[in-house]
Coordinates of C-alpha atoms and ligand atoms in Angstrom, one line a residue:
X255 CA 14.2 -8.9 -13.8
X256 CA 15.1 -11.6 -11.4
X257 CA 13.7 -14.7 -13.0
X258 CA 11.5 -17.0 -11.0
X259 CA 11.0 -20.2 -12.9
X260 CA 8.5 -21.6 -10.3
X261 CA 6.5 -18.4 -10.5
X262 CA 3.5 -19.3 -12.6
X263 CA 2.0 -21.9 -10.3
X264 CA 3.0 -20.2 -7.2
X265 CA 1.8 -16.8 -8.5
X266 CA -1.5 -18.3 -9.5
X267 CA -2.1 -19.7 -6.1
X268 CA -1.0 -16.5 -4.3
X269 CA -3.2 -14.4 -6.6
X270 CA -6.2 -16.5 -5.6
X271 CA -5.4 -16.3 -1.9
X272 CA -5.0 -12.5 -2.1
X273 CA -8.4 -12.2 -3.9
X274 CA -10.0 -14.5 -1.3
X275 CA -8.7 -12.3 1.5
X276 CA -10.3 -9.3 -0.3
X277 CA -13.6 -11.2 -0.6
X278 CA -13.5 -12.0 3.1
X279 CA -12.8 -8.4 4.1
X280 CA -15.1 -6.7 1.6
X281 CA -18.4 -6.8 3.6
X282 CA -16.8 -5.5 6.8
X283 CA -17.6 -1.9 7.9
X284 CA -14.2 -0.4 8.6
X285 CA -13.4 3.1 9.7
X286 CA -10.5 4.9 11.5
X287 CA -11.5 3.1 14.7
X288 CA -13.9 0.3 15.7
X289 CA -14.7 -3.4 15.6
X290 CA -14.5 -3.5 11.8
X291 CA -10.8 -2.7 12.0
X292 CA -10.3 -5.4 14.7
X293 CA -12.1 -8.0 12.6
X294 CA -9.9 -7.0 9.6
X295 CA -6.7 -7.3 11.6
X296 CA -7.9 -10.7 12.9
X297 CA -8.3 -12.0 9.4
X298 CA -4.8 -10.7 8.4
X299 CA -3.5 -12.2 11.7
X300 CA -4.5 -15.7 10.5
X301 CA -1.9 -15.3 7.6
X302 CA 0.9 -13.4 9.4
X303 CA 1.7 -13.0 13.1
X304 CA 0.4 -9.5 13.5
X305 CA 0.7 -7.4 16.8
X306 CA -2.5 -5.6 17.3
X307 CA -2.0 -2.3 19.1
X308 CA -4.9 -0.5 20.9
X309 CA -4.4 3.3 21.6
X310 CA -7.0 4.8 23.9
X311 CA -9.3 7.7 22.7
X312 CA -7.9 11.0 23.9
X313 CA -4.2 10.0 23.5
X314 CA -2.3 12.9 22.1
X315 CA -0.4 12.4 18.9
X316 CA 1.5 15.5 18.0
X317 CA -1.1 18.1 17.0
X318 CA -3.9 15.4 17.0
X319 CA -5.7 13.3 19.4
X320 CA -7.0 9.7 19.1
X321 CA -10.7 10.1 18.4
X322 CA -13.6 8.4 20.0
X323 CA -14.3 4.9 18.7
X324 CA -17.2 4.4 16.2
X325 CA -19.3 1.3 15.9
X326 CA -22.5 0.6 14.0
X327 CA -25.2 -2.0 14.7
X328 CA -27.6 -0.9 12.0
X329 CA -28.7 2.0 9.9
X330 CA -31.5 2.5 7.4
X331 CA -34.2 4.8 6.1
X332 CA -37.9 3.9 5.8
X333 CA -40.0 5.7 3.2
X334 CA -43.5 7.2 3.9
X335 CA -45.0 3.7 3.3
X336 CA -42.6 2.1 5.8
X337 CA -40.5 0.4 3.2
X338 CA -36.7 0.2 3.8
X339 CA -35.2 2.1 1.0
X340 CA -31.5 2.4 2.2
X341 CA -29.9 -0.3 4.3
X342 CA -26.5 -0.2 5.8
X343 CA -26.6 -4.0 6.1
X344 CA -26.9 -4.3 2.3
X345 CA -24.0 -2.0 1.6
X346 CA -22.1 -0.2 4.3
X347 CA -21.2 2.7 2.0
X348 CA -24.8 3.8 2.4
X349 CA -24.0 5.2 5.8
X350 CA -21.9 8.4 6.1
X351 CA -18.8 6.9 7.9
X352 CA -18.6 8.1 11.5
X353 CA -22.3 9.0 11.6
X354 CA -23.5 9.9 15.1
X355 CA -26.5 8.0 16.5
X356 CA -29.8 9.3 15.3
X357 CA -33.5 8.2 15.4
X358 CA -36.3 10.4 14.1
X359 CA -38.9 11.3 11.5
X360 CA -38.7 14.1 9.0
X361 CA -40.0 15.4 5.8
X362 CA -38.1 14.8 2.5
X363 CA -36.8 18.3 2.3
X364 CA -35.1 17.9 5.7
X365 CA -33.9 14.4 4.9
X366 CA -32.2 15.7 1.7
X367 CA -29.8 17.8 3.8
X368 CA -28.3 14.5 5.0
X369 CA -28.1 12.7 1.6
X370 CA -25.0 12.4 -0.6
X371 CA -25.0 11.4 -4.2
X372 CA -22.8 11.6 -7.3
X373 CA -24.9 13.6 -9.9
X374 CA -22.4 12.9 -12.7
X375 CA -22.3 9.1 -11.9
X376 CA -26.0 8.6 -11.2
X377 CA -25.7 4.8 -10.8
X378 CA -23.0 4.8 -8.1
X379 CA -23.1 5.2 -4.4
X380 CA -20.4 7.6 -3.0
X381 CA -18.1 6.9 -0.1
X382 CA -18.2 9.8 2.4
X383 CA -16.8 10.3 5.9
X384 CA -17.2 12.8 8.7
X385 CA -14.6 11.9 11.2
X386 CA -14.0 15.2 12.9
X387 CA -17.3 17.0 12.5
X388 CA -20.3 15.4 14.2
X389 CA -22.9 14.6 11.6
X390 CA -25.1 11.8 10.3
X391 CA -26.0 11.1 6.7
X392 CA -26.6 8.5 4.0
X393 CA -25.2 7.9 0.6
X394 CA -27.3 6.7 -2.4
X395 CA -27.4 6.8 -6.1
X396 CA -28.6 9.9 -7.9
X397 CA -31.3 7.8 -9.5
X398 CA -32.7 6.7 -6.2
X399 CA -32.5 10.3 -4.8
X400 CA -34.5 11.5 -7.8
X401 CA -37.2 8.9 -7.2
X402 CA -37.8 9.9 -3.6
X403 CA -41.4 11.0 -3.0
X404 CA -42.6 13.7 -0.7
X405 CA -43.7 12.5 2.7
X406 CA -42.4 11.6 6.1
X407 CA -39.3 9.4 6.4
X408 CA -38.0 7.5 9.4
X409 CA -34.3 7.5 9.9
X410 CA -32.4 5.1 12.1
X411 CA -28.7 5.3 12.8
X412 CA -27.9 2.8 15.5
X413 CA -24.3 3.7 16.0
X414 CA -22.1 4.5 19.0
X415 CA -19.3 7.1 19.2
X416 CA -17.7 6.8 22.6
X417 CA -14.3 6.5 24.3
X418 CA -12.6 3.4 23.2
X419 CA -9.5 2.8 21.1
X420 CA -7.8 3.3 17.8
X421 CA -6.6 -0.1 16.6
X422 CA -3.7 -0.8 14.3
X423 CA -1.6 -3.8 13.3
X424 CA 2.1 -4.1 13.1
X425 CA 4.4 -6.9 12.0
X426 CA 8.2 -6.6 12.3
X427 CA 10.3 -9.1 10.4
X428 CA 13.9 -9.0 11.7
X429 CA 16.6 -9.2 9.0
X430 CA 20.4 -9.7 9.3
X431 CA 20.6 -5.9 9.7
X432 CA 18.8 -3.6 12.0
X433 CA 18.0 -1.0 9.3
X434 CA 14.4 -1.2 8.4
X435 CA 12.2 -0.9 5.4
X436 CA 8.7 0.2 6.1
X437 CA 5.5 -1.0 4.3
X438 CA 2.4 0.9 5.2
X439 CA -1.2 0.4 4.1
X440 CA -4.4 2.0 5.3
X441 CA -7.2 -0.1 6.9
X442 CA -9.9 2.5 7.3
X443 CA -12.1 2.1 4.2
X444 CA -15.3 0.0 4.3
X445 CA -16.5 -1.9 1.3
X446 CA -14.0 -0.6 -1.3
X447 CA -11.7 -3.0 -3.0
X448 CA -8.9 -1.2 -4.8
X449 CA -8.7 1.5 -2.2
X450 CA -7.8 -0.1 0.2
X451 CA -8.3 -3.9 0.3
X452 CA -5.8 -4.4 -2.5
X453 CA -3.1 -2.8 -0.4
X454 CA -4.0 -4.9 2.6
X455 CA -3.9 -8.1 0.5
X456 CA -0.6 -7.4 -1.2
X457 CA 1.0 -6.2 2.0
X458 CA -0.1 -9.4 3.8
X459 CA 1.3 -11.7 1.2
X460 CA 4.5 -9.7 0.8
X461 CA 5.0 -10.0 4.5
X462 CA 4.4 -13.7 4.4
X463 CA 6.9 -14.3 1.7
X464 CA 9.5 -11.9 3.1
X465 CA 9.4 -13.6 6.5
X466 CA 10.2 -16.9 4.8
X467 CA 13.2 -15.5 2.9
X468 CA 15.6 -14.5 5.7
X469 CA 16.1 -10.9 4.4
X470 CA 19.1 -8.7 4.7
X471 CA 17.2 -5.7 6.0
X472 CA 14.5 -5.8 8.6
X473 CA 10.9 -5.1 7.5
X474 CA 8.1 -3.4 9.3
X475 CA 4.5 -3.7 8.1
X476 CA 1.9 -1.3 9.3
X477 CA -1.8 -1.8 8.8
X478 CA -3.2 1.5 10.0
X479 CA -6.1 3.9 9.6
X480 CA -5.2 6.7 7.2
X481 CA -3.7 10.0 8.6
X482 CA -4.6 9.6 12.3
X483 CA -3.1 6.0 12.2
X484 CA 0.3 7.0 10.8
X485 CA 0.4 10.1 12.9
X486 CA -0.3 8.0 16.0
X487 CA 2.2 5.4 15.0
X488 CA 4.9 8.1 14.4
X489 CA 4.2 9.7 17.8
X490 CA 4.7 6.4 19.6
X491 CA 7.8 5.3 17.6
X492 CA 10.0 8.3 17.2
X493 CA 13.0 6.5 18.7
X494 CA 13.1 3.9 16.0
X495 CA 12.7 6.2 13.0
X496 CA 16.5 6.5 12.6
X497 CA 16.6 2.9 11.5
X498 CA 14.2 3.5 8.5
X499 CA 16.2 3.4 5.3
X500 CA 13.2 3.4 3.1
X501 CA 9.6 2.6 2.7
X502 CA 6.5 2.3 0.6
X503 CA 2.9 3.3 1.2
X504 CA 0.9 0.8 -0.9
X505 CA -2.7 0.8 -2.1
X506 CA -4.7 0.8 -5.4
X507 CA -2.9 -2.3 -6.6
X508 CA -5.7 -4.4 -8.1
X509 CA -6.9 -2.5 -11.1
X510 CA -5.8 -2.8 -14.8
X511 CA -3.8 0.4 -15.1
X512 CA 0.0 0.4 -15.0
X513 CA 2.1 1.5 -12.0
X514 CA 2.6 5.0 -10.6
X515 CA 5.4 5.7 -8.2
X516 CA 5.4 8.9 -6.2
X517 CA 8.8 9.7 -4.8
X518 CA 9.5 10.5 -1.2
X519 CA 10.1 14.1 -0.3
X520 CA 13.8 13.4 -0.4
X521 CA 13.3 12.5 -4.1
X522 CA 16.6 10.6 -4.5
X523 CA 16.6 8.1 -1.7
X524 CA 17.5 4.5 -2.5
X525 CA 13.8 3.4 -2.9
X526 CA 13.2 6.5 -5.2
X527 CA 16.2 5.5 -7.3
X528 CA 15.2 1.9 -7.4
X529 CA 11.6 2.5 -8.3
X530 CA 12.5 5.1 -10.9
X531 CA 15.1 2.7 -12.5
X532 CA 12.8 -0.3 -12.3
X533 CA 9.7 1.3 -13.8
X534 CA 11.6 3.1 -16.5
X535 CA 13.5 0.0 -17.6
X536 CA 10.9 -2.7 -17.0
X537 CA 7.7 -0.9 -17.7
X538 CA 8.9 1.8 -20.1
X539 CA 6.3 4.0 -21.6
X540 CA 3.5 2.6 -19.4
X541 CA 4.3 3.5 -15.8
X542 CA 4.4 7.0 -14.3
X543 CA 6.9 8.6 -11.9
X544 CA 5.6 11.5 -10.0
X545 CA 7.5 13.9 -7.7
X546 CA 6.4 14.2 -4.1
X547 CA 3.4 16.4 -3.3
X548 CA 2.0 16.9 0.2
X549 CA -1.3 15.3 -0.8
X550 CA -2.3 11.7 -1.1
X551 CA -1.9 8.8 1.4
X552 CA 0.1 8.4 4.5
X553 CA 3.4 9.3 2.8
X554 CA 2.2 12.8 3.7
X555 CA 2.9 12.0 7.3
X556 CA 6.1 10.0 6.9
X557 CA 7.4 12.8 4.6
X558 CA 6.3 15.7 6.8
X559 CA 9.3 18.0 7.4
X560 CA 9.9 16.9 11.0
X561 CA 10.5 13.3 9.8
X562 CA 11.3 13.5 6.1
X563 CA 11.5 9.7 5.9
X564 CA 12.5 8.2 2.5
X565 CA 9.0 6.7 2.0
X566 CA 7.4 6.7 -1.5
X567 CA 4.0 5.6 -2.6
X568 CA 3.3 2.8 -5.1
X569 CA -0.1 2.5 -6.7
X570 CA -1.4 1.5 -10.1
X571 CA -4.1 4.1 -10.8
X572 CA -3.6 7.3 -8.9
X573 CA -5.4 8.8 -6.0
X574 CA -8.7 10.2 -7.1
X575 CA -8.0 9.8 -10.8
X576 CA -10.3 6.9 -11.9
X577 CA -14.1 7.0 -12.1
X578 CA -14.6 4.1 -9.6
X579 CA -12.5 5.9 -6.9
X580 CA -14.4 6.2 -3.6
X581 CA -17.7 4.8 -5.1
X582 CA -19.6 1.6 -5.0
X583 CA -18.0 0.6 -8.3
X584 CA -14.7 0.0 -6.5
X585 CA -16.0 -3.5 -5.8
X586 CA -15.0 -7.1 -6.2
X587 CA -15.2 -7.0 -10.0
X588 CA -12.9 -3.9 -10.2
X589 CA -9.9 -5.8 -8.7
X590 CA -8.4 -8.8 -10.4
X591 CA -6.3 -11.6 -9.0
X592 CA -3.7 -11.5 -11.7
X593 CA -3.2 -7.7 -11.2
X594 CA -2.7 -8.2 -7.5
X595 CA -0.1 -10.9 -8.3
X596 CA 1.6 -8.6 -10.7
X597 CA 1.7 -5.8 -8.1
X598 CA 3.2 -8.2 -5.5
X599 CA 5.8 -9.3 -8.0
X600 CA 6.8 -5.7 -8.7
X601 CA 7.3 -4.9 -5.0
X602 CA 9.2 -8.1 -4.6
X603 CA 11.5 -7.0 -7.4
X604 CA 12.0 -3.6 -5.8
X605 CA 12.8 -5.2 -2.5
X606 CA 15.2 -7.7 -4.2
X607 CA 17.1 -4.8 -5.8
X608 CA 17.2 -3.0 -2.4
X609 CA 18.6 -6.1 -0.7
X610 CA 21.3 -6.5 -3.3
X611 CA 22.3 -3.0 -4.2
X612 CA 25.6 -2.5 -2.4
X613 CA 28.7 -0.4 -2.9
X614 CA 31.8 -2.5 -3.6
X615 CA 35.6 -2.0 -3.7
X616 CA 37.7 -3.6 -6.4
X617 CA 40.5 -5.6 -4.7
X618 CA 42.6 -5.7 -7.8
X619 CA 42.1 -2.2 -9.2
X620 CA 45.5 -1.9 -11.1
X621 CA 44.7 -3.2 -14.5
X622 CA 41.9 -5.8 -15.1
X623 CA 42.4 -9.0 -13.1
X624 CA 43.0 -12.0 -15.2
X625 CA 39.5 -13.5 -15.4
X626 CA 40.4 -16.6 -17.3
X627 CA 42.4 -18.2 -14.5
X628 CA 39.5 -17.7 -12.2
X629 CA 37.0 -19.4 -14.5
X630 CA 35.2 -16.1 -15.1
X631 CA 36.1 -15.8 -18.8
X632 CA 36.1 -18.9 -20.9
X633 CA 33.1 -20.5 -19.1
X634 CA 31.0 -17.5 -20.2
X635 CA 31.8 -17.6 -23.9
X636 CA 29.1 -18.3 -26.5
X637 CA 25.5 -17.1 -26.4
X638 CA 24.3 -13.5 -25.8
X639 CA 23.5 -14.2 -22.2
X640 CA 27.1 -15.1 -21.6
X641 CA 28.3 -12.1 -23.4
X642 CA 26.1 -9.8 -21.3
X643 CA 27.3 -11.3 -18.1
X644 CA 30.9 -11.0 -19.3
X645 CA 30.3 -7.3 -20.0
X646 CA 28.6 -6.9 -16.6
X647 CA 31.6 -8.3 -14.9
X648 CA 33.8 -5.7 -16.5
X649 CA 31.4 -2.9 -15.6
X650 CA 31.2 -4.0 -12.0
X651 CA 34.9 -4.4 -11.7
X652 CA 35.5 -0.9 -13.1
X653 CA 33.0 0.8 -11.0
X654 CA 33.6 -1.0 -7.7
X655 CA 35.3 2.2 -6.4
X656 CA 33.1 2.7 -3.3
X657 CA 31.3 5.6 -5.0
X658 CA 29.0 3.7 -7.3
X659 CA 26.5 1.1 -6.2
X660 CA 25.2 -1.6 -8.4
X661 CA 22.2 0.5 -9.5
X662 CA 24.6 3.1 -10.8
X663 CA 26.4 0.4 -12.7
X664 CA 23.2 -0.9 -14.2
X665 CA 22.2 2.7 -15.2
X666 CA 25.6 3.5 -16.7
X667 CA 25.9 0.2 -18.6
X668 CA 22.3 -0.2 -19.7
X669 CA 22.6 -3.9 -18.5
X670 CA 19.7 -5.2 -16.5
X671 CA 20.3 -4.8 -12.7
X672 CA 19.6 -8.6 -12.3
X673 CA 22.6 -9.4 -14.5
X674 CA 24.7 -6.8 -12.7
X675 CA 23.8 -8.4 -9.3
X676 CA 24.7 -11.8 -10.7
X677 CA 28.1 -10.5 -11.9
X678 CA 28.8 -8.9 -8.5
X679 CA 28.0 -12.2 -6.8
X680 CA 30.5 -14.1 -9.0
X681 CA 33.2 -11.5 -8.4
X682 CA 32.6 -11.6 -4.7
X683 CA 32.9 -15.4 -4.7
X684 CA 36.3 -15.1 -6.4
X685 CA 37.3 -12.4 -3.9
X686 CA 37.8 -9.8 -6.6
X687 CA 35.5 -7.3 -4.9
X688 CA 34.3 -6.7 -1.3
X689 CA 31.5 -4.6 0.1
X690 CA 32.7 -1.1 0.9
Ligands
LIG845 ZN1 -9.4 6.5 -0.1

């Protein structure tokens, strides 16, 4: 929609920077708490001025409590010959996330009770967690599992689970208005790229570019662990929730599929209308719009009935619906720089519509104003582009009645919202309309 002539070079550079951030973060073992999260926030903090917040274990958050902090030094399994067959340091997905410390020997039958595989995807290592039930375990390919010989195995989980903190990152970009738009992405997955490093990379660069643009609205970026992170943040920030005019939970933004927008629970809030309009008009036939369901990412918390915030969720592929989801195949090859750049651009377009979508009042509503004497008629003549803008001017004038915003005008007229916004800008300059 909004054309950006300088985009190609800039977009290329940004796509590479986003991918580089993913490469840097990929090896780090993240979880809902722990040093991996801190290290991740530190890397983001080199790109945007992030506030890092530490919430002590045991802090109540509505019906929840901030859990103990989990950290891992090492974890592996030695086979009966003393050979290391599974190594956390090679791939952190091998360790059941939040495994309690353990050191001991056991026969294969006993070990198997602690092993997780994907029988229908025998080459892939699954991603598994056990945050709220004390357990230890390892994840491996089904092929490896099938090749294990009888005998005694040595298991080492050199982890700690003790009182500490839950760590999240927050970046507030003040706009000309106090009303805020929320962008939230989770930071709790270890070596998985699309879910969730793509969200982290796109959010970081969106924040960087928004901060440089002197936006109309204020923007708040949250880099938080899934579920407990958003619940904790909500419990500490109830007083500012009234300012939130919209928001997006973003993740799964680096794969090849087209976009999916899941509406907020409200269903028809400004961001719902904008995303629906944008995807239907710009990516017709490819993108998907889904109604809110109380399942998925942190929109579940923002849209819980006690808050009912107008927060939707933008992804490419959907939660749980692609074979690489929550497996070792969600790796650096699965996400692509150009897809990240395209995702960033789509969110920037949504934000641009949000920033410009106002209600106006026609200051000369009795008959059409004479456009020619204001230079809004003859200068437009000629080509198709001029003709569209001319039409857009008439549409905006007619529907500047305080009841229709520019998105309504775009929908009614079938004219691209970018052209409608341009027309409104010209009419405002000539003092033919004013914001209502
Ligand atoms: Zn996930």
